[in-house]
Amino acid sequence: DTGVSQNPRHKITKRGQNVTFRCDPISEHNRLYWYRQTLGQGPEFLTYFQNEAQLEKSRLLSDRFSAERPKGSFSTLEIQRTEQGDSAMYLCASSRNLRDRASSPLHFGNGTRLTVT
Amino acid sequence: KNQVEQSPQSLIILEGKNCTLQCNYTVSPFSNLRWYKQDTGRGPVSLTIMTFSENTKSNGRYTATLDADTKQSSLHITASQLSDSASYICVVSASGSNYQLIWGAGTKLIIKP
């Protein structure tokens, strides 16, 4: 299966701890996105990379959150000093950079579910 | 304010029956509208993408329609199967960029045997 891979699938941590998630996109996709999703809601955009460049970041993204994509392949999302409100599903998605942007669907991984106790 | 509203919030139907899910949006400008299927505990999977000029698109037993004048879309599921139980999310792109998407809250569909 060459889909988007996310690790770990689940993470339980205590408030105040740092956590890091990894995303491996589909290999030929140069765009990578991070989303956060809470129960009963659609995904909320966090940040976006084209190759190794972080091009967009949500204004809602706290400075405790940082994402990297150092070689333009896999990406990591780190949350420092976690809070209970950070509990959510963190989704990674990738897409191709097509001229016709309308036909470049997002391919999502199965997410990392974070629980902050 | 750009918004995507879906109805119903949840729906229960018997296996083999058809159903239609609704999506109304107030997003401007409009680039494309997408439907995603999301199984519990998994990431969303793209079903269809429609641009302004397309008013219907099919993917197997799923058929999406788009009326750009009334800003409404529907997703019709034919001959439902147990595996269709999932949340169905309507997403609208204002600019064509994947990071500027307006997501609906989804319709939770349950198929009963």
Tab-separated table of C-alpha atoms in Angstrom:
chain	number	residue	atom	x	y	z
A	1	ASP	CA	0.000	0.000	0.000
A	2	THR	CA	1.611	3.284	-1.086
A	3	GLY	CA	-0.872	5.593	0.617
A	4	VAL	CA	-0.160	8.273	3.213
A	5	SER	CA	1.275	6.748	6.380
A	6	GLN	CA	1.063	8.312	9.848
A	7	ASN	CA	2.733	7.241	13.067
A	8	PRO	CA	1.880	6.628	15.784
A	9	ARG	CA	-1.813	5.808	15.360
A	10	HIS	CA	-2.529	6.662	18.977
A	11	LYS	CA	-0.680	8.760	21.548
A	12	ILE	CA	-1.627	9.313	25.168
A	13	THR	CA	0.388	11.926	27.010
A	14	LYS	CA	0.225	13.956	30.172
A	15	ARG	CA	-0.453	17.670	30.097
A	16	GLY	CA	2.751	19.636	29.682
A	17	GLN	CA	4.638	16.961	27.758
A	18	ASN	CA	5.894	17.368	24.187
A	19	VAL	CA	4.737	15.031	21.434
A	20	THR	CA	5.880	14.494	17.853
A	21	PHE	CA	3.957	12.863	15.009
A	22	ARG	CA	5.312	11.665	11.689
A	23	CYS	CA	3.738	11.630	8.240
A	24	ASP	CA	5.045	9.855	5.145
A	25	PRO	CA	3.175	11.151	2.068
A	26	ILE	CA	2.628	9.395	-1.254
A	27	SER	CA	6.080	9.457	-2.819
A	28	GLU	CA	5.305	11.450	-5.963
A	29	HIS	CA	3.283	14.099	-4.100
A	30	ASN	CA	5.146	17.310	-3.440
A	31	ARG	CA	2.423	18.954	-1.350
A	32	LEU	CA	1.795	17.957	2.243
A	33	TYR	CA	-0.860	19.237	4.658
A	34	TRP	CA	-1.582	18.876	8.356
A	35	TYR	CA	-5.125	19.031	9.703
A	36	ARG	CA	-6.716	18.642	13.113
A	37	GLN	CA	-10.136	17.068	13.575
A	38	THR	CA	-12.331	16.873	16.666
A	39	LEU	CA	-15.357	14.645	17.064
A	40	GLY	CA	-18.302	15.582	14.883
A	41	GLN	CA	-16.428	18.276	12.995
A	42	GLY	CA	-14.689	18.486	9.657
A	43	PRO	CA	-10.894	18.732	9.514
A	44	GLU	CA	-9.342	22.103	10.423
A	45	PHE	CA	-6.340	23.236	8.368
A	46	LEU	CA	-3.087	23.690	10.317
A	47	THR	CA	-0.252	24.068	7.830
A	48	TYR	CA	0.941	23.219	4.309
A	49	PHE	CA	4.246	22.421	2.609
A	50	GLN	CA	5.287	22.455	-0.992
A	51	ASN	CA	8.410	20.319	-1.072
A	52	GLU	CA	10.425	21.460	1.981
A	53	ALA	CA	8.959	24.969	2.099
A	54	GLN	CA	6.226	25.708	4.622
A	55	LEU	CA	3.987	28.009	2.578
A	56	GLU	CA	0.928	28.479	4.751
A	57	LYS	CA	0.166	28.321	8.438
A	58	SER	CA	-3.244	28.759	10.044
A	59	ARG	CA	-3.653	31.836	12.235
A	60	LEU	CA	-5.276	29.487	14.720
A	61	LEU	CA	-2.026	27.568	15.086
A	62	SER	CA	-0.494	28.220	18.484
A	63	ASP	CA	3.243	28.835	18.713
A	64	ARG	CA	3.402	25.563	20.642
A	65	PHE	CA	2.892	23.818	17.305
A	66	SER	CA	5.717	23.419	14.811
A	67	ALA	CA	5.977	21.385	11.641
A	68	GLU	CA	8.931	20.477	9.475
A	69	ARG	CA	9.545	18.745	6.185
A	70	PRO	CA	13.330	18.863	6.026
A	71	LYS	CA	14.005	16.956	2.808
A	72	GLY	CA	10.685	17.467	1.100
A	73	SER	CA	9.606	13.907	1.858
A	74	PHE	CA	8.298	12.968	5.323
A	75	SER	CA	7.035	15.587	7.753
A	76	THR	CA	6.848	15.893	11.521
A	77	LEU	CA	4.395	17.846	13.651
A	78	GLU	CA	5.506	18.691	17.176
A	79	ILE	CA	3.300	20.006	19.953
A	80	GLN	CA	5.117	21.454	22.934
A	81	ARG	CA	3.677	21.761	26.442
A	82	THR	CA	0.507	19.880	25.473
A	83	GLU	CA	-2.838	20.996	26.852
A	84	GLN	CA	-6.068	19.030	27.217
A	85	GLY	CA	-7.557	21.104	24.404
A	86	ASP	CA	-4.967	19.622	22.041
A	87	SER	CA	-6.734	16.261	22.245
A	88	ALA	CA	-7.874	15.516	18.689
A	89	MET	CA	-7.151	13.473	15.589
A	90	TYR	CA	-4.193	14.896	13.658
A	91	LEU	CA	-4.480	14.142	9.963
A	92	CYS	CA	-1.836	14.403	7.285
A	93	ALA	CA	-2.679	14.642	3.597
A	94	SER	CA	-0.701	14.920	0.391
A	95	SER	CA	-1.459	15.946	-3.171
A	96	ARG	CA	0.215	16.512	-6.493
A	97	ASN	CA	0.984	19.945	-7.810
A	98	LEU	CA	-1.167	19.961	-10.948
A	99	ARG	CA	-1.878	22.878	-13.251
A	100	ASP	CA	-5.558	22.088	-12.881
A	101	ARG	CA	-5.744	22.501	-9.137
A	102	ALA	CA	-9.358	21.435	-9.163
A	103	SER	CA	-8.368	17.887	-10.010
A	104	SER	CA	-5.729	17.419	-7.344
A	105	PRO	CA	-7.577	15.636	-4.571
A	106	LEU	CA	-6.178	15.347	-1.083
A	107	HIS	CA	-5.073	11.855	-0.047
A	108	PHE	CA	-5.323	11.492	3.713
A	109	GLY	CA	-3.573	9.203	6.132
A	110	ASN	CA	-5.514	7.523	8.922
A	111	GLY	CA	-4.357	10.051	11.469
A	112	THR	CA	-2.775	10.100	14.890
A	113	ARG	CA	-5.267	10.274	17.738
A	114	LEU	CA	-3.837	12.339	20.579
A	115	THR	CA	-5.252	12.168	24.093
A	116	VAL	CA	-3.868	14.614	26.651
A	117	THR	CA	-4.659	13.646	30.237
B	1	LYS	CA	-18.894	34.408	5.925
B	2	ASN	CA	-17.873	31.290	3.969
B	3	GLN	CA	-19.876	28.341	5.241
B	4	VAL	CA	-20.816	24.815	4.260
B	5	GLU	CA	-23.906	23.303	5.834
B	6	GLN	CA	-24.919	19.675	5.519
B	7	SER	CA	-28.168	17.907	6.181
B	8	PRO	CA	-29.289	15.732	7.700
B	9	GLN	CA	-26.817	15.552	10.581
B	10	SER	CA	-27.383	11.801	10.728
B	11	LEU	CA	-29.356	9.239	8.778
B	12	ILE	CA	-30.243	5.589	9.302
B	13	ILE	CA	-31.428	3.491	6.372
B	14	LEU	CA	-31.829	-0.198	5.586
B	15	GLU	CA	-29.305	-2.037	3.452
B	16	GLY	CA	-30.229	-1.930	-0.214
B	17	LYS	CA	-32.117	1.365	0.006
B	18	ASN	CA	-31.083	4.597	-1.694
B	19	CYS	CA	-30.416	7.877	0.074
B	20	THR	CA	-29.523	11.487	-0.707
B	21	LEU	CA	-27.364	13.779	1.394
B	22	GLN	CA	-27.533	17.552	1.036
B	23	CYS	CA	-24.933	20.299	1.076
B	24	ASN	CA	-25.595	24.063	0.930
B	25	TYR	CA	-22.733	26.498	0.733
B	26	THR	CA	-22.161	30.230	0.903
B	27	VAL	CA	-18.587	30.312	-0.391
B	28	SER	CA	-17.399	32.993	-2.757
B	29	PRO	CA	-15.626	32.890	-5.063
B	30	PHE	CA	-16.234	29.251	-5.950
B	31	SER	CA	-13.661	26.938	-7.461
B	32	ASN	CA	-14.762	23.374	-6.791
B	33	LEU	CA	-16.863	21.188	-4.517
B	34	ARG	CA	-15.747	17.830	-3.148
B	35	TRP	CA	-17.385	14.969	-1.333
B	36	TYR	CA	-15.356	12.825	1.036
B	37	LYS	CA	-16.230	9.590	2.833
B	38	GLN	CA	-14.741	9.119	6.295
B	39	ASP	CA	-14.951	5.800	8.131
B	40	THR	CA	-14.740	5.951	11.919
B	41	GLY	CA	-11.140	6.309	13.069
B	42	ARG	CA	-9.768	6.742	9.549
B	43	GLY	CA	-8.863	9.614	7.267
B	44	PRO	CA	-11.290	11.012	4.657
B	45	VAL	CA	-11.310	9.448	1.194
B	46	SER	CA	-12.162	11.518	-1.874
B	47	LEU	CA	-15.340	10.480	-3.719
B	48	THR	CA	-15.862	13.278	-6.272
B	49	ILE	CA	-14.589	16.707	-7.245
B	50	MET	CA	-16.782	19.034	-9.325
B	51	THR	CA	-15.963	22.407	-10.820
B	52	PHE	CA	-18.388	25.200	-11.656
B	53	SER	CA	-19.148	23.789	-15.100
B	54	GLU	CA	-19.965	20.253	-13.932
B	55	ASN	CA	-23.427	19.485	-12.623
B	56	THR	CA	-23.106	15.755	-12.040
B	57	LYS	CA	-20.345	13.268	-11.397
B	58	SER	CA	-20.477	9.584	-10.536
B	59	ASN	CA	-18.140	7.232	-8.718
B	60	GLY	CA	-19.638	3.760	-8.697
B	61	ARG	CA	-22.824	3.826	-6.618
B	62	TYR	CA	-22.154	7.433	-5.577
B	63	THR	CA	-23.518	10.279	-7.714
B	64	ALA	CA	-22.912	13.902	-6.813
B	65	THR	CA	-24.842	16.826	-8.276
B	66	LEU	CA	-24.016	20.501	-8.210
B	67	ASP	CA	-26.248	23.518	-8.785
B	68	ALA	CA	-23.912	26.493	-8.758
B	69	ASP	CA	-26.807	28.941	-9.130
B	70	THR	CA	-28.538	27.865	-5.931
B	71	LYS	CA	-25.235	26.847	-4.298
B	72	GLN	CA	-26.453	23.385	-3.496
B	73	SER	CA	-24.987	19.927	-3.930
B	74	SER	CA	-26.275	16.474	-3.206
B	75	LEU	CA	-24.691	13.051	-2.878
B	76	HIS	CA	-26.924	10.157	-3.899
B	77	ILE	CA	-26.040	6.637	-2.802
B	78	THR	CA	-27.685	3.812	-4.708
B	79	ALA	CA	-28.362	0.318	-3.353
B	80	SER	CA	-26.648	1.007	-0.048
B	81	GLN	CA	-24.279	-1.548	1.487
B	82	LEU	CA	-23.186	-2.018	5.083
B	83	SER	CA	-19.756	-0.658	4.125
B	84	ASP	CA	-21.365	2.664	3.218
B	85	SER	CA	-21.770	3.374	6.940
B	86	ALA	CA	-19.535	6.404	7.430
B	87	SER	CA	-19.530	10.184	7.649
B	88	TYR	CA	-19.882	12.020	4.342
B	89	ILE	CA	-18.284	15.430	4.246
B	90	CYS	CA	-18.930	18.202	1.719
B	91	VAL	CA	-15.976	20.514	1.085
B	92	VAL	CA	-15.865	23.705	-0.978
B	93	SER	CA	-12.770	25.369	-2.367
B	94	ALA	CA	-12.889	29.121	-2.844
B	95	SER	CA	-9.568	29.559	-4.542
B	96	GLY	CA	-8.737	26.150	-5.953
B	97	SER	CA	-5.996	25.707	-3.396
B	98	ASN	CA	-6.112	22.594	-1.241
B	99	TYR	CA	-5.313	24.537	1.907
B	100	GLN	CA	-8.174	26.999	1.538
B	101	LEU	CA	-11.017	24.530	1.873
B	102	ILE	CA	-14.282	25.119	3.707
B	103	TRP	CA	-15.357	21.856	5.355
B	104	GLY	CA	-18.869	20.880	6.340
B	105	ALA	CA	-19.460	19.016	9.596
B	106	GLY	CA	-20.584	15.905	7.728
B	107	THR	CA	-23.605	13.618	7.633
B	108	LYS	CA	-23.268	10.433	9.657
B	109	LEU	CA	-24.851	7.602	7.672
B	110	ILE	CA	-25.694	4.264	9.277
B	111	ILE	CA	-26.752	1.316	7.133
B	112	LYS	CA	-28.699	-1.364	8.994
B	113	PRO	CA	-29.006	-4.965	7.750
